[in-house]
Coordinates of N, CA, C and O in Angstrom, one line a residue:
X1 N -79.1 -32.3 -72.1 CA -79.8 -31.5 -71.1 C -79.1 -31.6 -69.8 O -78.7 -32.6 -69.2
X2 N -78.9 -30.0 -69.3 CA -78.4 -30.6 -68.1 C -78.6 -29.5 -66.9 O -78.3 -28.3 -67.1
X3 N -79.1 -29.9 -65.5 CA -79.7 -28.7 -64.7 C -78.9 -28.7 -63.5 O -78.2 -29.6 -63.1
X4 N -79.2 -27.5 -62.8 CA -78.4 -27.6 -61.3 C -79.2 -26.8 -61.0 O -80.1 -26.1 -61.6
X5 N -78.5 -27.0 -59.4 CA -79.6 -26.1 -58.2 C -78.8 -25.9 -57.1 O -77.6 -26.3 -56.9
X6 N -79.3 -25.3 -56.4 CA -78.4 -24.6 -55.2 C -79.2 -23.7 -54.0 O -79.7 -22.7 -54.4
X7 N -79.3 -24.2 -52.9 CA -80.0 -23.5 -52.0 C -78.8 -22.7 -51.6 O -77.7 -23.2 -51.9
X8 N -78.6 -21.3 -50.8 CA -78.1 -20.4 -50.2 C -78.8 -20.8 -48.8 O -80.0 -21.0 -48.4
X9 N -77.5 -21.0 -48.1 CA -78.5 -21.8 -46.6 C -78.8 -20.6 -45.8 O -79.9 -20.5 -45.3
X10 N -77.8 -19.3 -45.6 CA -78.9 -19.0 -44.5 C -79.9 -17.9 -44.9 O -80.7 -17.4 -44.1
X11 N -79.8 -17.6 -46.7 CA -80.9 -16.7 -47.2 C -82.3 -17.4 -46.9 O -83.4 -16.9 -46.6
X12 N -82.2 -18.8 -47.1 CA -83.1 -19.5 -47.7 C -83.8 -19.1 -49.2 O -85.0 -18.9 -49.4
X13 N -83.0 -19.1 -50.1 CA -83.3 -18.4 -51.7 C -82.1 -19.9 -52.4 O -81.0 -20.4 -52.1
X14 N -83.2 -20.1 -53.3 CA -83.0 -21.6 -54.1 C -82.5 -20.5 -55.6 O -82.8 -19.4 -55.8
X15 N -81.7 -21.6 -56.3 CA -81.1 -20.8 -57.7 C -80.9 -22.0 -58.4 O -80.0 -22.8 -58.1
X16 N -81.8 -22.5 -59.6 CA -81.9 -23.1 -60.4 C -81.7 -23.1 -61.8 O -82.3 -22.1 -62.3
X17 N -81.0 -23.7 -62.5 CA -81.4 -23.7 -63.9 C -81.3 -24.5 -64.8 O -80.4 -25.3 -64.6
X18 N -81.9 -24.6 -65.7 CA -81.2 -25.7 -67.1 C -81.3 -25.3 -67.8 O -82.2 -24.6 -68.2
X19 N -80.0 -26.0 -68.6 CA -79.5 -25.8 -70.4 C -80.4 -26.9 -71.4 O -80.4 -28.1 -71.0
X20 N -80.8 -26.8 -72.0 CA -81.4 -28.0 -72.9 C -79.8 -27.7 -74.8 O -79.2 -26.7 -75.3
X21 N -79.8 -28.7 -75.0 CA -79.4 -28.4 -76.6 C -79.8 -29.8 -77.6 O -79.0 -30.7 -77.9
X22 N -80.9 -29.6 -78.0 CA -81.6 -30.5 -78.9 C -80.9 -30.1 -80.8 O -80.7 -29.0 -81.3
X23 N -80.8 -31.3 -81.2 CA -80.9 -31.0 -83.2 C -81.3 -30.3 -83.6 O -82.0 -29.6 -82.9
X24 N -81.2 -30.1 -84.2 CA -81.7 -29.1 -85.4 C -83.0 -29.3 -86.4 O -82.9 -30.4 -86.8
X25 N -84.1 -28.8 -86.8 CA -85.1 -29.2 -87.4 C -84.6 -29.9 -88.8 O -83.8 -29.3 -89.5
X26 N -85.3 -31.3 -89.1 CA -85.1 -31.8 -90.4 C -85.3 -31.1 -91.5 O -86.4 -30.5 -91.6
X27 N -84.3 -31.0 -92.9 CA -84.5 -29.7 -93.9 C -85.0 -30.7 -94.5 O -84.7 -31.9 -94.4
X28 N -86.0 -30.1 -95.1 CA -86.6 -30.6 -96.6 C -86.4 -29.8 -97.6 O -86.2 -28.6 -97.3
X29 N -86.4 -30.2 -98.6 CA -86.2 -29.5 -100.3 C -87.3 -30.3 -101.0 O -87.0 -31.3 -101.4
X30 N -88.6 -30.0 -101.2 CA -89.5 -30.6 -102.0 C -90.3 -29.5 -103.8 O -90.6 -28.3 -103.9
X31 N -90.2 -30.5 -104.7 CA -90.5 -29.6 -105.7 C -92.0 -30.4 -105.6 O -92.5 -31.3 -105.0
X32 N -92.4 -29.3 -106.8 CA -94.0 -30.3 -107.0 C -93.9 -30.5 -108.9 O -93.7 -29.5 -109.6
X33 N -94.1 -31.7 -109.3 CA -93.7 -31.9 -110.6 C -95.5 -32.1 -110.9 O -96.3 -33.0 -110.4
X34 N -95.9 -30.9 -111.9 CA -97.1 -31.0 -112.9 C -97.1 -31.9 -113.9 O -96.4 -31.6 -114.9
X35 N -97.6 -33.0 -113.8 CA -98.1 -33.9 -114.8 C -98.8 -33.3 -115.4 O -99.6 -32.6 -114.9
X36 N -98.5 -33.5 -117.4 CA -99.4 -33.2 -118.3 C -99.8 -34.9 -118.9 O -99.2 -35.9 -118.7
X37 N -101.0 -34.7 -119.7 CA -101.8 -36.1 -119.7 C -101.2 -36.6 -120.8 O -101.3 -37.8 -121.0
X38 N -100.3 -35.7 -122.1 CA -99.6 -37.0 -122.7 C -98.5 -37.2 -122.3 O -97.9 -38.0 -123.1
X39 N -97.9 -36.9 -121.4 CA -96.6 -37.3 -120.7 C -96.8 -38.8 -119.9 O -96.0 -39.7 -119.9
X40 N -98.2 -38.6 -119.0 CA -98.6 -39.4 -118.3 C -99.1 -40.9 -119.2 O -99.1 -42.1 -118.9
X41 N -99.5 -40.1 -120.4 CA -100.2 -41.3 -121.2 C -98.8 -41.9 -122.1 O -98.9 -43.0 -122.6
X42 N -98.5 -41.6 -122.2 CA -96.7 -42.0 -123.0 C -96.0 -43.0 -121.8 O -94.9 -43.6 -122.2
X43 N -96.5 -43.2 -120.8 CA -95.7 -43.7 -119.6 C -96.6 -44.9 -118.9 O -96.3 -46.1 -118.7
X44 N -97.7 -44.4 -118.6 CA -98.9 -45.5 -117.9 C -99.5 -45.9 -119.0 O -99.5 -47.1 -119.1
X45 N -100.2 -45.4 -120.2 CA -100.4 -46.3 -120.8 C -102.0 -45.3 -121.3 O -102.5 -45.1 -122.4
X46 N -102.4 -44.9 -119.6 CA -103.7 -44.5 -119.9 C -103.4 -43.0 -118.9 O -102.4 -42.7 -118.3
X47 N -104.6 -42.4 -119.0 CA -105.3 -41.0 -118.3 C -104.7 -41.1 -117.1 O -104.9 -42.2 -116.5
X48 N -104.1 -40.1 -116.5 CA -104.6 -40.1 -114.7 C -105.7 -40.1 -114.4 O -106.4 -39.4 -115.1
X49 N -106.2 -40.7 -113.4 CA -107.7 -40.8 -112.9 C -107.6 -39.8 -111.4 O -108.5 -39.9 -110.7
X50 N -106.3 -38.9 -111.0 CA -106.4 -38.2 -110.0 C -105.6 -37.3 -110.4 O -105.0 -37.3 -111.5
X51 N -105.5 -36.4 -109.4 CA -104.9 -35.2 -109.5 C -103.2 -35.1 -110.1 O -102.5 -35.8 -109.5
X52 N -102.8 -34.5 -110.9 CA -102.0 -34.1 -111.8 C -100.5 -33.6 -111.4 O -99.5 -33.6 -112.1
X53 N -100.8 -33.3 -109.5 CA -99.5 -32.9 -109.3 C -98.8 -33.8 -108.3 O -99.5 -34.5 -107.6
X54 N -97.7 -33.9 -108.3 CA -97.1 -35.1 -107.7 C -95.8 -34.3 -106.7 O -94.9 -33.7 -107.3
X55 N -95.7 -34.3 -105.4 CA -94.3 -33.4 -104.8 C -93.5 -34.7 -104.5 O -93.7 -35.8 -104.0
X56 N -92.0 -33.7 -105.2 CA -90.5 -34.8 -105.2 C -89.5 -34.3 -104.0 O -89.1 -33.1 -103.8
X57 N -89.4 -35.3 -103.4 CA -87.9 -34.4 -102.6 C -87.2 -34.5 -103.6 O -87.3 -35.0 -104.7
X58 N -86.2 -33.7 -102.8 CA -85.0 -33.2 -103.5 C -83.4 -33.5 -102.7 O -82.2 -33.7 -103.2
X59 N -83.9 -33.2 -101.1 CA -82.9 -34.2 -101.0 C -83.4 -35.4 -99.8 O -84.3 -35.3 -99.1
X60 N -82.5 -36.4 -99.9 CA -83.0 -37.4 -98.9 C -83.5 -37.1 -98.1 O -83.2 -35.9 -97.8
X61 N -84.4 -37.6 -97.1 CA -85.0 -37.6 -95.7 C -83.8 -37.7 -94.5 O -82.8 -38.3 -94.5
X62 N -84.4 -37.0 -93.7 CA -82.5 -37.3 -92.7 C -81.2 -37.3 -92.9 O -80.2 -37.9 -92.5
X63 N -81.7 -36.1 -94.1 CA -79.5 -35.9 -94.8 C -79.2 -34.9 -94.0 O -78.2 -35.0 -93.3
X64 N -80.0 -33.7 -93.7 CA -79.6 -32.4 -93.3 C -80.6 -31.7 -92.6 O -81.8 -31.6 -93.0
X65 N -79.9 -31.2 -91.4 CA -80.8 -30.7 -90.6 C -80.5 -29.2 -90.0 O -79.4 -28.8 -89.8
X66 N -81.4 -28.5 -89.8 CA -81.2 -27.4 -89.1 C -80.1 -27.0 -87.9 O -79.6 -28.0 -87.3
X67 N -79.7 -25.5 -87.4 CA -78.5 -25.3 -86.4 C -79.3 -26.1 -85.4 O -80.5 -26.3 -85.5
X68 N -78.4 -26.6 -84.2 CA -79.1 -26.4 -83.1 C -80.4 -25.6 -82.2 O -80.8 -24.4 -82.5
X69 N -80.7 -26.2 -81.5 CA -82.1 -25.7 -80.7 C -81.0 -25.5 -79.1 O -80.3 -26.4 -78.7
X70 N -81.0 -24.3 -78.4 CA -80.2 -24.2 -77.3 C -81.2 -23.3 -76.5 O -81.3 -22.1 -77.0
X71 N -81.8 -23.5 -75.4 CA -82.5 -23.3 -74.6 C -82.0 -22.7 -73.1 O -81.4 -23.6 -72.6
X72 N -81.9 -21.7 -72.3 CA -81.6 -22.1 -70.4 C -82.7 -21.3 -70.1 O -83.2 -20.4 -70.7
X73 N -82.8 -22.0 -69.0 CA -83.8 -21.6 -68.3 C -83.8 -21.5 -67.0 O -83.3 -22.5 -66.6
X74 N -84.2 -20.8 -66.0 CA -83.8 -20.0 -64.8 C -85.4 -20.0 -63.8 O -86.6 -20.1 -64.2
X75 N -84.6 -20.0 -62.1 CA -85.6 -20.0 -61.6 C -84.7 -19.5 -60.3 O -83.6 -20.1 -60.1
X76 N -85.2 -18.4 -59.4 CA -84.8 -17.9 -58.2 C -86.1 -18.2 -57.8 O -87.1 -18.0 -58.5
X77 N -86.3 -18.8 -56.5 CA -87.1 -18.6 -55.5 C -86.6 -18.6 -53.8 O -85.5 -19.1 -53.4
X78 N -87.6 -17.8 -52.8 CA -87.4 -17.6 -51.7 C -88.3 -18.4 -50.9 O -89.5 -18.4 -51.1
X79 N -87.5 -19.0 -49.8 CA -88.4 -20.1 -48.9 C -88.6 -19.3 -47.8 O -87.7 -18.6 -47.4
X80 N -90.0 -19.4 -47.2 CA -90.7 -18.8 -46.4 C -91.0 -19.8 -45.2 O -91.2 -21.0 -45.5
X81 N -90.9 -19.6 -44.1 CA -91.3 -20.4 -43.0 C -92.2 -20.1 -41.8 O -91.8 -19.6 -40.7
X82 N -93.4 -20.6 -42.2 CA -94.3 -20.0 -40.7 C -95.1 -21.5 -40.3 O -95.9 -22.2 -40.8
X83 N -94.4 -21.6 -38.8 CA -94.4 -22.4 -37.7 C -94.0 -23.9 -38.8 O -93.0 -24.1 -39.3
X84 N -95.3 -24.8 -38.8 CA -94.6 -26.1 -39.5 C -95.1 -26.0 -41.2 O -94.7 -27.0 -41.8
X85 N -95.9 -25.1 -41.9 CA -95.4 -24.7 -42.7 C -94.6 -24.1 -43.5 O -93.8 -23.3 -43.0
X86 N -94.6 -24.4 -44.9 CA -93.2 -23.9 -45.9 C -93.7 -23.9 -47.5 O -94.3 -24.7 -48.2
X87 N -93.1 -22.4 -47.7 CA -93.6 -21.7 -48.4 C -93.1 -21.3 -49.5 O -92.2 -20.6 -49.0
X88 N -93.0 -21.2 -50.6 CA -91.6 -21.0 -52.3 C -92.7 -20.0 -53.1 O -93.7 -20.4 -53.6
X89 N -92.0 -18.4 -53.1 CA -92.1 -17.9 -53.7 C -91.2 -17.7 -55.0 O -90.2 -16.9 -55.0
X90 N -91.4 -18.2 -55.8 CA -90.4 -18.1 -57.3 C -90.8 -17.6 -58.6 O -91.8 -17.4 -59.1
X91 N -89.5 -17.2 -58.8 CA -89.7 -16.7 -60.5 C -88.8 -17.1 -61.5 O -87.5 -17.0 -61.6
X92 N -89.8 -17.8 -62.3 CA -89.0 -18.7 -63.3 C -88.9 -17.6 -65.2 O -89.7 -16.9 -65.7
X93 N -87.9 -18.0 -65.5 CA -87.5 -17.1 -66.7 C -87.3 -18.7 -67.5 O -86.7 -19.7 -67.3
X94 N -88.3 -18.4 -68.5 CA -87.9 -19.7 -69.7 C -87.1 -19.1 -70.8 O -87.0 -17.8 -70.7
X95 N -86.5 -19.4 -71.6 CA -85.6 -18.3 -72.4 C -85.2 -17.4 -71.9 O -85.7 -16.4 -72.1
X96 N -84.0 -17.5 -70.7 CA -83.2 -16.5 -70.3 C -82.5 -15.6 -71.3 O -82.8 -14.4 -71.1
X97 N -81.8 -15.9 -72.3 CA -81.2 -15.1 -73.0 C -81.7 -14.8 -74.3 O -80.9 -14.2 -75.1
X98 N -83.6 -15.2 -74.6 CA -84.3 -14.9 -75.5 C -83.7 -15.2 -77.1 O -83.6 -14.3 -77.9
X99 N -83.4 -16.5 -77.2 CA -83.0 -17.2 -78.3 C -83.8 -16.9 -79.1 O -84.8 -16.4 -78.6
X100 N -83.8 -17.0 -80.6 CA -84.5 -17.3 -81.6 C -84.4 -18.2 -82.3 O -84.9 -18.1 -83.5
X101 N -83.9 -19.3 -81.9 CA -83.7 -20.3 -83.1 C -84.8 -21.4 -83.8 O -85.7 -22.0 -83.3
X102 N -84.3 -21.4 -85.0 CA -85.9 -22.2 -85.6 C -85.5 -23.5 -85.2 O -84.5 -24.2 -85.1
X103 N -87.4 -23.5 -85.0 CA -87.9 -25.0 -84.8 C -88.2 -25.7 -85.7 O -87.9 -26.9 -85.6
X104 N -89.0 -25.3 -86.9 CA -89.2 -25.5 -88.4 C -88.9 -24.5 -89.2 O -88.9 -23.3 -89.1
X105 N -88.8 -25.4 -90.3 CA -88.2 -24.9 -92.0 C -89.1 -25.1 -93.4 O -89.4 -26.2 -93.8
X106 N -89.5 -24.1 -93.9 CA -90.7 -24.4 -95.0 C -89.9 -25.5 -95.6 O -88.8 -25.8 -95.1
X107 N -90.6 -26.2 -96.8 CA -90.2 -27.4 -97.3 C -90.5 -27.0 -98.6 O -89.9 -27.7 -99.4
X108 N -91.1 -26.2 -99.0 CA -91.6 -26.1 -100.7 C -89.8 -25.3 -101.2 O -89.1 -24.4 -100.6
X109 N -89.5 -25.9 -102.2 CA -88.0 -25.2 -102.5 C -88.2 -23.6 -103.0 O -88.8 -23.5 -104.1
X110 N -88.1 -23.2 -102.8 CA -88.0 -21.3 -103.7 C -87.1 -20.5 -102.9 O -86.5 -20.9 -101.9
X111 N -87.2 -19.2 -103.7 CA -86.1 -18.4 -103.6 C -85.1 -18.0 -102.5 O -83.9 -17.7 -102.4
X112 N -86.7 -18.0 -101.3 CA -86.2 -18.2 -99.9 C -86.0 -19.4 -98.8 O -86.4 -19.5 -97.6
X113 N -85.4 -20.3 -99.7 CA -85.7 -21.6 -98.7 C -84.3 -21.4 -98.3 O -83.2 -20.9 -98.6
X114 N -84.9 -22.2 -97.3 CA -85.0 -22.5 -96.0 C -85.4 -21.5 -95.1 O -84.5 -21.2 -94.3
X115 N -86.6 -20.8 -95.1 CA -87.1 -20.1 -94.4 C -88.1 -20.5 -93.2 O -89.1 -21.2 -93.3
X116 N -87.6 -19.7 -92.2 CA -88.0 -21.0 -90.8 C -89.8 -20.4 -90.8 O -90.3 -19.3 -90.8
X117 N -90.1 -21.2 -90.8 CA -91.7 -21.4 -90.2 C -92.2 -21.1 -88.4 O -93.3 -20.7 -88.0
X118 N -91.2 -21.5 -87.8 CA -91.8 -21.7 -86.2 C -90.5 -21.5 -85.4 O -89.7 -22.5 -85.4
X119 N -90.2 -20.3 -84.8 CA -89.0 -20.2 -83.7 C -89.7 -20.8 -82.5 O -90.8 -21.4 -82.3
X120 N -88.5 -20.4 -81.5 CA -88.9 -20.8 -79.9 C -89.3 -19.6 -79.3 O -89.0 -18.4 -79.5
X121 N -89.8 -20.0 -78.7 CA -90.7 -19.0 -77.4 C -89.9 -17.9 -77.3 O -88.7 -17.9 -77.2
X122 N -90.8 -16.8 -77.3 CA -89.4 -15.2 -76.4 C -89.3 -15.9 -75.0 O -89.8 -17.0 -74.7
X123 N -88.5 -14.7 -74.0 CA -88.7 -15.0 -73.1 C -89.6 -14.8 -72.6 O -90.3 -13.9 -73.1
X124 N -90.2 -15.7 -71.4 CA -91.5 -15.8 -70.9 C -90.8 -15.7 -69.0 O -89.9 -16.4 -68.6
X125 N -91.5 -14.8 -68.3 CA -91.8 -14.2 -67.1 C -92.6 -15.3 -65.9 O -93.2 -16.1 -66.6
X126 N -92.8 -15.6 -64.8 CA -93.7 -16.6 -64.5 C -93.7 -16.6 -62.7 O -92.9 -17.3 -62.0
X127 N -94.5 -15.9 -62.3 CA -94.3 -16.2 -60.9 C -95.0 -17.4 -60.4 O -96.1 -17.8 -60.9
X128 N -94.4 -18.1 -59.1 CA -95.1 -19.2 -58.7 C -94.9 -19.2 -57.3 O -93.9 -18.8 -56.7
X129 N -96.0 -19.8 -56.7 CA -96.4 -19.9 -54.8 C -96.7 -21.2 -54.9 O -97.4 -21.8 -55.7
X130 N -96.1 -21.6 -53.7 CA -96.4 -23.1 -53.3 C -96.6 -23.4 -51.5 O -96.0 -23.0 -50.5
X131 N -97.5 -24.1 -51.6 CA -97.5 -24.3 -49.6 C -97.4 -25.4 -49.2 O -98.4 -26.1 -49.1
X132 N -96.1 -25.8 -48.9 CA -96.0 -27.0 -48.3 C -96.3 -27.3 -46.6 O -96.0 -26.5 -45.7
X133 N -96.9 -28.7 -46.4 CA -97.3 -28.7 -45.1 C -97.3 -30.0 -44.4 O -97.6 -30.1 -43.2

């Protein structure tokens, strides 16, 4: 992660931003294996006494992970000054360049796996006022 900032000294107008670049979401590959009761009884001995289906990964935990997650984010604001207070009108942009990259990945294996479950935010708009004194 990494941010900067910058005042414009005689506008009085602040220019901010940061980059974030996090991992990638952990992949799963999971099947679900149907137990039949003489398969189960050929092996344990006796009946299942619970539910019949059992889910297998497929591949290890923490082998493989999704692209990166790459974020910037932006803020212009203008400083206002009346008598001894001070004043920050700003507008912050989260997803400047309106990424899409997934945050999660289904886990059940089929035809379309790895199909992402949850992107990142569109961009989001945001005005803000502050009064310092």
């Amino acid at each position: 992660k990494a941010n900067a900032s910058y005042l414009v000294p005689k506008l009085d107008v602040q220019v901010s931003g940061t980059f974030s670049s996090r991992p990638g979401a952990v992949l799963r590959a999971d099947a679900i294996f149907q137990a039949n009761d003489p398969t189960i009884l050929a092996t344990l001995g006796r009946p299942l006494a619970a539910a019949a289906n059992v889910t297998v990964p497929l591949i290890e935990p923490y082998s493989a992970y999704g692209d990166r997650i790459d974020q910037v984010d932006m803020r212009i604001g203008k400083i206002l000054r009346f008598g001894r207070t001070r004043s920050n009108l700003s507008l912050d942009i989260v997803n400047l360049f309106n990424s899409n990259d997934n945050l999660a990945y289904q886990t059940l294996l089929s035809p379309t796996w790895p199909a992402p479950t949850q992107v990142l935010l569109p961009r989001i708009f945001r005005v803000n006022f502050g009064i310092d004194w």
